[in-house]
């Protein structure tokens, strides 16, 4: 007889359902319960770097915006460090690097304010272009979708990025690149996520 | 610098596939193309950290955290368990968040129009941070089943939504807890998106008489398992 493994098995995922806001953004569900909701301040007041805004829609297979999505963002600071013991270096006081946003119930629009992350050197020495990791959950999504947001004004860094470079279908790479615009002199990056169909956003097994 | 140890590959057979047509909303909200596998880098192997400063003292007590002039109506329950990883190690200091309907199956959400009434003393959300053993506990009322527009006569089993972080963004998980013995579990298109009966069993909280408080509150036990991480037995060359 062979030796048995003693590994446990991961708890299976289930959809977040239509009322994810109750638990994770109760103010949006229509009631105040917590003194402090989590995830509204990604970079904090002391973060160095360029203040930016990210905006977009999540679009389903019919071309319609999804109006009950929750997204979470995870990013490094301007020096390329994550707020984590293995994050590569120190971060500014109050820099959490994590955010949580929901879409508008009427329009499906979402957005968050943060700072533009720096390039990240990972543990094997590869340099990743500035990017923000995103995790998307909603009714109808059985297991959260992982993707990355890159910036269109980082063309040289993007061209050298190991993740973008690994996507063999070059015409799919632009689905991960946010487009820069400006509003009142502040950079705003537009990033629409297409769940299904034409120009479907690249999602990752991470 | 040596390469950090990656987390075990997620076993997709353990999880629902994206396209599960009996759960109708998944049809237009599931990617058609294959996911692209990523070598884990620091972005995936790190994740947000939370502390007790982030939460309030009543946040894990749903019987009290929205009470206005009395207790909510319903079956008083404790839901407790541990957060472990696939190596059976506890995951301490991690954020666990829950949300649920009230005893009648009605959510306190402006988009829920089910005719069962709101409970004025029940909010339906809670959060806590696991202790050094990975243990967590909530006090709440047992949620009721509710109808939903999928097939004409579909009803969700009683459930509590659970969100958990772990130590890395790649461990991020949202799931649902069901209750032992509920006959709606076998009939639910969302539960049945899970291909593996053992996986459904893993989402079914067990009645736990040992944790029950006599003459006060009954208890259920629900352990959560997150992805495990390799040991670095051999280091990569840079």
Coordinates of C-alpha atoms in Angstrom, one line a residue:
Chain A
X1 CA 0.0 0.0 0.0
X2 CA 1.2 3.5 -0.8
X3 CA 1.6 6.1 1.9
X4 CA -1.5 8.4 2.2
X5 CA -1.2 12.1 1.8
X6 CA -2.4 14.2 4.7
X7 CA -3.2 17.3 2.7
X8 CA -6.5 19.0 3.2
X9 CA -8.5 20.2 0.1
X10 CA -9.3 23.8 -0.5
X11 CA -12.9 24.9 0.4
X12 CA -14.8 25.2 -2.9
X13 CA -15.9 28.7 -4.1
X14 CA -19.4 29.9 -4.5
X15 CA -20.7 33.0 -6.1
X16 CA -20.8 36.1 -4.0
X17 CA -24.5 36.5 -5.1
X18 CA -26.4 39.7 -5.7
X19 CA -26.2 41.0 -2.1
X20 CA -22.4 41.0 -1.6
X21 CA -22.7 44.6 -0.6
X22 CA -24.4 43.7 2.7
X23 CA -21.3 42.0 4.0
X24 CA -18.5 43.9 2.2
X25 CA -19.9 47.3 1.6
X26 CA -23.0 47.7 3.8
X27 CA -23.2 51.5 3.2
X28 CA -24.0 50.8 -0.4
X29 CA -26.6 48.2 0.6
X30 CA -28.4 51.0 2.3
X31 CA -27.4 50.8 6.0
X32 CA -24.7 52.0 8.3
X33 CA -23.4 49.3 10.7
X34 CA -19.6 49.6 10.9
X35 CA -17.7 52.5 12.2
X36 CA -15.2 51.9 9.5
X37 CA -15.8 50.1 6.2
X38 CA -12.7 48.5 4.7
X39 CA -11.1 49.1 1.4
X40 CA -12.0 52.7 0.5
X41 CA -8.6 54.2 1.0
X42 CA -6.0 52.2 -0.9
X43 CA -2.9 54.4 -0.8
X44 CA -3.5 56.5 2.3
X45 CA -2.5 60.2 2.8
X46 CA 1.3 59.7 3.0
X47 CA 1.9 57.7 -0.2
X48 CA 4.5 59.1 -2.5
X49 CA 3.9 59.0 -6.3
X50 CA 1.3 60.2 -8.7
X51 CA -2.3 60.4 -7.6
X52 CA -4.4 58.7 -10.2
X53 CA -8.0 57.5 -10.7
X54 CA -9.1 54.3 -12.3
X55 CA -12.5 54.0 -13.9
X56 CA -14.4 51.4 -15.9
X57 CA -17.2 49.0 -16.4
X58 CA -17.5 45.3 -16.2
X59 CA -19.4 44.1 -19.3
X60 CA -21.2 40.8 -19.7
X61 CA -21.6 38.5 -22.8
X62 CA -24.5 40.6 -24.0
X63 CA -22.5 43.8 -24.0
X64 CA -24.3 45.1 -20.9
X65 CA -22.6 46.6 -17.9
X66 CA -22.9 44.4 -14.8
X67 CA -24.3 46.4 -12.0
X68 CA -23.7 44.2 -9.0
X69 CA -20.0 43.6 -9.2
X70 CA -17.4 43.9 -6.4
X71 CA -13.8 44.4 -7.4
X72 CA -10.8 44.2 -5.2
X73 CA -7.4 45.8 -6.1
X74 CA -4.0 44.8 -4.8
X75 CA -1.0 46.9 -5.7
X76 CA 2.5 48.0 -4.8
X77 CA 3.5 51.5 -3.8
X78 CA 5.5 53.9 -6.0
X79 CA 8.7 52.2 -5.0
X80 CA 7.3 48.8 -6.0
X81 CA 6.8 47.5 -2.5
X82 CA 3.7 45.7 -1.2
X83 CA 2.3 46.3 2.2
X84 CA 3.1 42.7 3.4
X85 CA 6.1 41.1 5.2
X86 CA 7.3 39.6 1.9
X87 CA 6.4 42.7 -0.1
X88 CA 9.9 43.7 -1.0
X89 CA 10.5 46.7 1.3
X90 CA 8.9 49.3 3.4
X91 CA 5.7 51.2 2.5
X92 CA 4.5 54.6 3.7
X93 CA 2.5 54.8 6.9
X94 CA -1.1 54.2 6.0
X95 CA -0.4 52.6 2.7
X96 CA -2.5 49.4 2.5
X97 CA -2.3 48.7 -1.2
X98 CA -5.7 47.0 -1.1
X99 CA -9.0 48.4 -2.1
X100 CA -12.6 47.3 -2.6
X101 CA -15.1 49.0 -4.8
X102 CA -18.6 48.2 -6.1
X103 CA -20.3 49.2 -9.2
X104 CA -23.1 51.8 -9.3
X105 CA -26.4 50.1 -9.2
X106 CA -27.8 52.3 -12.0
X107 CA -24.9 52.5 -14.4
X108 CA -22.4 49.8 -13.5
X109 CA -19.6 52.4 -13.3
X110 CA -16.8 51.7 -10.8
X111 CA -13.7 53.6 -9.9
X112 CA -11.1 54.2 -7.3
X113 CA -8.5 56.7 -6.3
X114 CA -5.0 55.5 -5.6
X115 CA -1.4 56.2 -6.6
X116 CA 0.3 54.8 -9.6
X117 CA 2.4 51.8 -8.6
X118 CA 6.0 51.4 -9.4
X119 CA 7.7 48.5 -11.2
X120 CA 8.0 45.4 -9.1
X121 CA 11.0 43.2 -9.0
X122 CA 9.8 39.7 -8.1
X123 CA 11.7 37.1 -6.1
X124 CA 13.3 35.5 -9.1
X125 CA 14.6 38.9 -10.3
X126 CA 12.1 39.6 -13.0
X127 CA 10.8 43.1 -13.3
X128 CA 7.1 43.5 -13.8
X129 CA 5.7 46.7 -15.4
X130 CA 3.6 48.8 -13.1
X131 CA 0.3 47.0 -12.6
X132 CA -2.6 46.6 -10.3
X133 CA -4.0 43.1 -9.6
X134 CA -7.8 42.9 -9.7
X135 CA -10.2 40.3 -8.4
X136 CA -13.8 40.3 -9.6
X137 CA -16.8 38.7 -8.0
X138 CA -20.5 39.0 -8.7
X139 CA -23.7 37.1 -9.1
X140 CA -23.2 34.6 -11.9
X141 CA -19.5 34.4 -11.3
X142 CA -18.8 31.1 -9.5
X143 CA -15.1 31.7 -8.7
X144 CA -13.5 35.1 -8.5
X145 CA -11.8 36.2 -11.7
X146 CA -8.2 37.4 -11.5
X147 CA -6.8 39.9 -13.9
X148 CA -4.2 42.7 -14.1
X149 CA -4.4 46.3 -15.1
X150 CA -1.4 47.8 -16.8
X151 CA -0.9 51.5 -18.0
X152 CA -0.8 52.6 -21.6
X153 CA 1.8 55.3 -20.8
X154 CA 4.3 52.6 -19.7
X155 CA 4.8 51.2 -23.2
X156 CA 8.5 50.3 -22.7
X157 CA 7.9 48.6 -19.4
X158 CA 4.9 46.8 -20.7
X159 CA 6.9 45.5 -23.7
X160 CA 9.4 43.9 -21.2
X161 CA 6.8 42.6 -18.8
X162 CA 7.0 38.9 -18.2
X163 CA 3.3 38.4 -17.8
X164 CA 2.2 40.4 -20.8
X165 CA 5.0 38.7 -22.8
X166 CA 3.7 35.3 -21.9
X167 CA 0.3 35.8 -23.5
X168 CA 1.0 34.3 -26.9
X169 CA -2.0 36.0 -28.5
X170 CA -0.6 39.5 -28.9
X171 CA -4.0 40.9 -29.8
X172 CA -5.3 39.9 -26.4
X173 CA -2.6 41.9 -24.5
X174 CA -4.3 45.3 -25.0
X175 CA -7.3 44.0 -23.0
X176 CA -5.1 44.4 -19.9
X177 CA -3.9 48.0 -20.6
X178 CA -5.8 50.9 -19.2
X179 CA -6.0 54.1 -21.4
X180 CA -4.9 57.4 -19.9
X181 CA -7.1 60.4 -20.0
X182 CA -7.2 63.5 -17.8
X183 CA -9.9 65.1 -15.7
X184 CA -9.2 68.5 -14.0
X185 CA -5.5 67.9 -14.6
X186 CA -5.5 64.5 -12.8
X187 CA -4.7 61.3 -14.6
X188 CA -7.7 59.0 -15.1
X189 CA -7.1 55.6 -16.5
X190 CA -10.0 53.9 -18.2
X191 CA -10.2 50.1 -17.8
X192 CA -13.3 48.2 -19.1
X193 CA -13.4 44.5 -18.3
X194 CA -15.2 42.3 -20.8
X195 CA -16.2 39.0 -19.2
X196 CA -17.1 37.2 -22.4
X197 CA -17.1 37.6 -26.2
X198 CA -15.3 40.0 -28.4
X199 CA -12.1 41.4 -26.9
X200 CA -12.7 39.3 -23.8
X201 CA -10.4 40.4 -21.0
X202 CA -7.5 38.0 -20.2
X203 CA -8.1 36.2 -16.9
X204 CA -5.4 34.3 -15.1
X205 CA -5.0 31.1 -13.1
X206 CA -2.8 32.5 -10.4
Chain B
X1 CA 17.4 36.7 -3.8
X2 CA 15.9 33.3 -3.9
X3 CA 12.5 32.7 -5.4
X4 CA 9.7 32.6 -2.8
X5 CA 7.8 29.4 -2.5
X6 CA 4.6 29.4 -4.6
X7 CA 1.2 28.3 -3.4
X8 CA -0.2 25.0 -4.6
X9 CA -2.0 25.0 -7.9
X10 CA -5.7 25.6 -7.4
X11 CA -7.5 22.3 -8.1
X12 CA -10.2 23.5 -10.6
X13 CA -12.1 20.2 -10.2
X14 CA -12.7 21.2 -6.6
X15 CA -14.4 24.5 -7.7
X16 CA -17.4 25.2 -9.9
X17 CA -16.6 25.8 -13.5
X18 CA -17.4 29.3 -14.8
X19 CA -20.2 28.2 -17.1
X20 CA -22.9 26.3 -15.2
X21 CA -26.1 26.8 -17.3
X22 CA -28.5 25.6 -14.7
X23 CA -27.4 28.7 -12.7
X24 CA -28.7 31.0 -15.4
X25 CA -26.7 34.1 -14.6
X26 CA -23.5 32.3 -15.2
X27 CA -24.2 31.9 -18.9
X28 CA -23.5 35.6 -19.8
X29 CA -21.0 36.1 -17.0
X30 CA -18.5 33.4 -17.8
X31 CA -15.4 33.8 -19.9
X32 CA -15.4 31.7 -23.1
X33 CA -11.6 31.6 -23.4
X34 CA -9.3 29.6 -21.2
X35 CA -7.7 31.3 -18.3
X36 CA -3.9 31.9 -18.8
X37 CA -1.7 30.3 -16.1
X38 CA 0.6 32.7 -14.4
X39 CA 3.9 31.9 -12.6
X40 CA 3.2 33.4 -9.2
X41 CA 5.2 36.5 -8.4
X42 CA 5.2 38.8 -5.4
X43 CA 1.8 40.3 -6.5
X44 CA 0.1 36.9 -6.1
X45 CA 2.0 35.7 -3.0
X46 CA 1.3 38.7 -0.9
X47 CA -2.0 40.2 0.2
X48 CA -3.5 42.7 2.5
X49 CA -3.1 42.5 6.3
X50 CA -5.7 43.5 8.8
X51 CA -5.6 44.1 12.5
X52 CA -8.0 44.5 15.4
X53 CA -7.9 48.3 14.8
X54 CA -9.8 47.7 11.6
X55 CA -12.9 46.1 13.3
X56 CA -15.2 46.9 16.2
X57 CA -15.8 44.9 19.3
X58 CA -19.4 43.8 18.3
X59 CA -18.5 43.1 14.7
X60 CA -18.7 39.3 15.1
X61 CA -22.0 39.4 17.0
X62 CA -24.9 39.7 14.6
X63 CA -27.4 39.4 17.4
X64 CA -26.2 42.7 18.8
X65 CA -24.4 44.6 16.1
X66 CA -27.6 46.1 14.6
X67 CA -30.0 45.7 17.5
X68 CA -32.1 48.8 17.9
X69 CA -34.6 48.0 20.7
X70 CA -34.2 44.3 21.3
X71 CA -32.8 41.0 19.9
X72 CA -33.5 39.9 16.3
X73 CA -36.1 37.1 15.9
X74 CA -34.9 33.7 14.9
X75 CA -32.9 30.7 15.9
X76 CA -29.9 31.8 17.9
X77 CA -26.8 30.1 16.6
X78 CA -23.0 30.2 17.0
X79 CA -21.0 29.6 13.8
X80 CA -17.4 28.8 14.6
X81 CA -14.5 26.9 13.1
X82 CA -10.9 27.3 12.0
X83 CA -9.2 28.7 8.9
X84 CA -6.6 26.2 7.8
X85 CA -4.4 25.8 4.7
X86 CA -4.0 22.6 2.7
X87 CA -1.1 21.7 4.8
X88 CA -3.5 21.6 7.8
X89 CA -1.7 24.6 9.4
X90 CA -3.8 27.3 11.0
X91 CA -4.1 30.7 9.2
X92 CA -3.9 33.2 12.1
X93 CA -4.8 36.9 12.0
X94 CA -6.8 36.7 8.8
X95 CA -10.1 38.6 8.1
X96 CA -13.3 36.6 7.9
X97 CA -16.4 38.4 6.8
X98 CA -20.0 37.1 6.6
X99 CA -23.3 38.3 5.3
X100 CA -26.7 36.7 5.4
X101 CA -30.5 37.1 5.2
X102 CA -32.6 37.2 8.3
X103 CA -34.7 34.4 9.8
X104 CA -37.3 34.9 7.1
X105 CA -35.0 34.9 4.2
X106 CA -35.0 38.6 3.7
X107 CA -31.8 40.6 3.1
X108 CA -31.4 44.2 4.4
X109 CA -30.5 45.4 0.9
X110 CA -32.3 48.0 -1.1
X111 CA -32.4 45.6 -4.1
X112 CA -34.1 42.8 -2.2
X113 CA -37.9 43.0 -2.6
X114 CA -39.0 39.6 -1.2
X115 CA -42.2 40.0 0.7
X116 CA -40.8 38.5 3.9
X117 CA -40.3 41.4 6.3
X118 CA -37.0 43.1 7.4
X119 CA -36.1 42.5 11.0
X120 CA -35.6 45.9 12.6
X121 CA -33.0 44.4 14.9
X122 CA -31.0 42.5 12.4
X123 CA -28.4 43.9 9.9
X124 CA -26.9 40.6 8.6
X125 CA -23.2 41.3 8.4
X126 CA -20.3 40.5 10.6
X127 CA -16.5 40.2 10.5
X128 CA -13.7 39.0 12.7
X129 CA -10.0 38.2 12.7
X130 CA -8.8 34.6 13.4
X131 CA -6.8 34.0 16.5
X132 CA -3.4 32.3 16.8
X133 CA -5.0 28.9 16.1
X134 CA -6.9 30.1 13.1
X135 CA -10.1 30.0 15.1
X136 CA -13.1 32.3 14.5
X137 CA -16.6 32.6 15.9
X138 CA -19.8 34.5 15.1
X139 CA -23.1 34.7 16.9
X140 CA -26.1 35.2 14.7
X141 CA -29.6 33.9 13.9
X142 CA -30.0 31.1 11.4
X143 CA -31.0 32.5 8.0
X144 CA -34.2 31.4 6.3
X145 CA -34.4 30.0 2.8
X146 CA -35.6 32.4 0.1
X147 CA -36.8 32.3 -3.5
X148 CA -34.9 33.6 -6.5
X149 CA -35.6 34.1 -10.1
X150 CA -33.7 31.3 -11.8
X151 CA -36.2 28.5 -12.5
X152 CA -39.7 29.7 -11.6
X153 CA -39.7 27.8 -8.3
X154 CA -36.1 27.8 -7.2
X155 CA -35.3 28.4 -3.5
X156 CA -31.9 28.9 -2.0
X157 CA -31.1 26.7 1.0
X158 CA -30.4 28.5 4.2
X159 CA -26.8 29.9 3.8
X160 CA -24.3 32.4 5.1
X161 CA -21.9 34.0 2.7
X162 CA -18.3 33.8 3.8
X163 CA -15.3 35.8 2.6
X164 CA -11.8 35.1 3.7
X165 CA -8.3 36.4 2.8
X166 CA -5.4 34.2 3.9
X167 CA -2.0 35.7 3.6
X168 CA -1.8 36.0 -0.2
X169 CA -4.0 37.5 -2.9
X170 CA -4.1 34.1 -4.6
X171 CA -5.8 32.6 -1.6
X172 CA -8.7 35.1 -1.7
X173 CA -12.0 33.2 -1.5
X174 CA -15.7 33.8 -1.2
X175 CA -18.0 30.9 -0.6
X176 CA -21.3 29.9 1.1
X177 CA -21.9 27.9 4.2
X178 CA -24.9 25.6 4.3
X179 CA -26.5 23.8 7.2
X180 CA -26.5 20.0 7.8
X181 CA -29.7 18.2 6.8
X182 CA -31.2 21.0 4.7
X183 CA -33.2 19.3 1.9
X184 CA -32.8 22.3 -0.4
X185 CA -29.1 21.7 -0.7
X186 CA -29.6 18.9 -3.2
X187 CA -32.0 21.0 -5.2
X188 CA -30.0 24.2 -5.5
X189 CA -28.5 25.1 -8.9
X190 CA -25.8 27.2 -7.2
X191 CA -24.8 24.5 -4.8
X192 CA -24.8 22.0 -7.6
X193 CA -22.3 24.0 -9.7
X194 CA -19.8 22.2 -7.5
X195 CA -18.8 19.1 -9.4
X196 CA -17.6 17.0 -6.4
X197 CA -20.0 15.8 -3.7
X198 CA -17.2 15.9 -1.2
X199 CA -16.9 19.6 -2.0
X200 CA -20.5 20.2 -1.3
X201 CA -20.1 18.3 2.0
X202 CA -17.2 20.6 2.8
X203 CA -19.6 23.6 2.6
X204 CA -22.1 22.0 4.9
X205 CA -21.7 23.2 8.5
X206 CA -22.2 20.5 11.2
X207 CA -24.3 20.8 14.2
X208 CA -21.9 21.0 17.1
X209 CA -23.5 20.2 20.4
X210 CA -20.1 20.6 22.2
X211 CA -20.1 24.3 21.4
X212 CA -23.7 24.8 22.1
X213 CA -24.6 27.0 25.1
X214 CA -27.3 25.2 27.0
X215 CA -30.6 27.0 27.2
X216 CA -29.1 29.8 25.1
X217 CA -27.6 29.3 21.7
X218 CA -27.1 26.3 19.4
X219 CA -23.8 25.9 17.5
X220 CA -22.6 24.9 14.1
X221 CA -19.0 24.1 13.1
X222 CA -17.5 25.3 9.8
X223 CA -13.8 24.9 8.9
X224 CA -12.4 26.8 6.0
X225 CA -9.4 25.5 4.0
X226 CA -7.3 27.9 1.9
X227 CA -4.6 27.1 -0.6
X228 CA -1.4 25.7 0.9
X229 CA 2.2 26.8 0.1
X230 CA 5.2 24.8 -0.8
X231 CA 8.2 24.5 1.4
X232 CA 11.4 25.8 -0.2
X233 CA 13.4 22.6 -0.2
X234 CA 15.5 23.7 -3.1
X235 CA 16.1 27.3 -4.0
X236 CA 16.1 28.6 -7.6
X237 CA 19.2 30.2 -8.9
X238 CA 18.6 33.9 -9.7

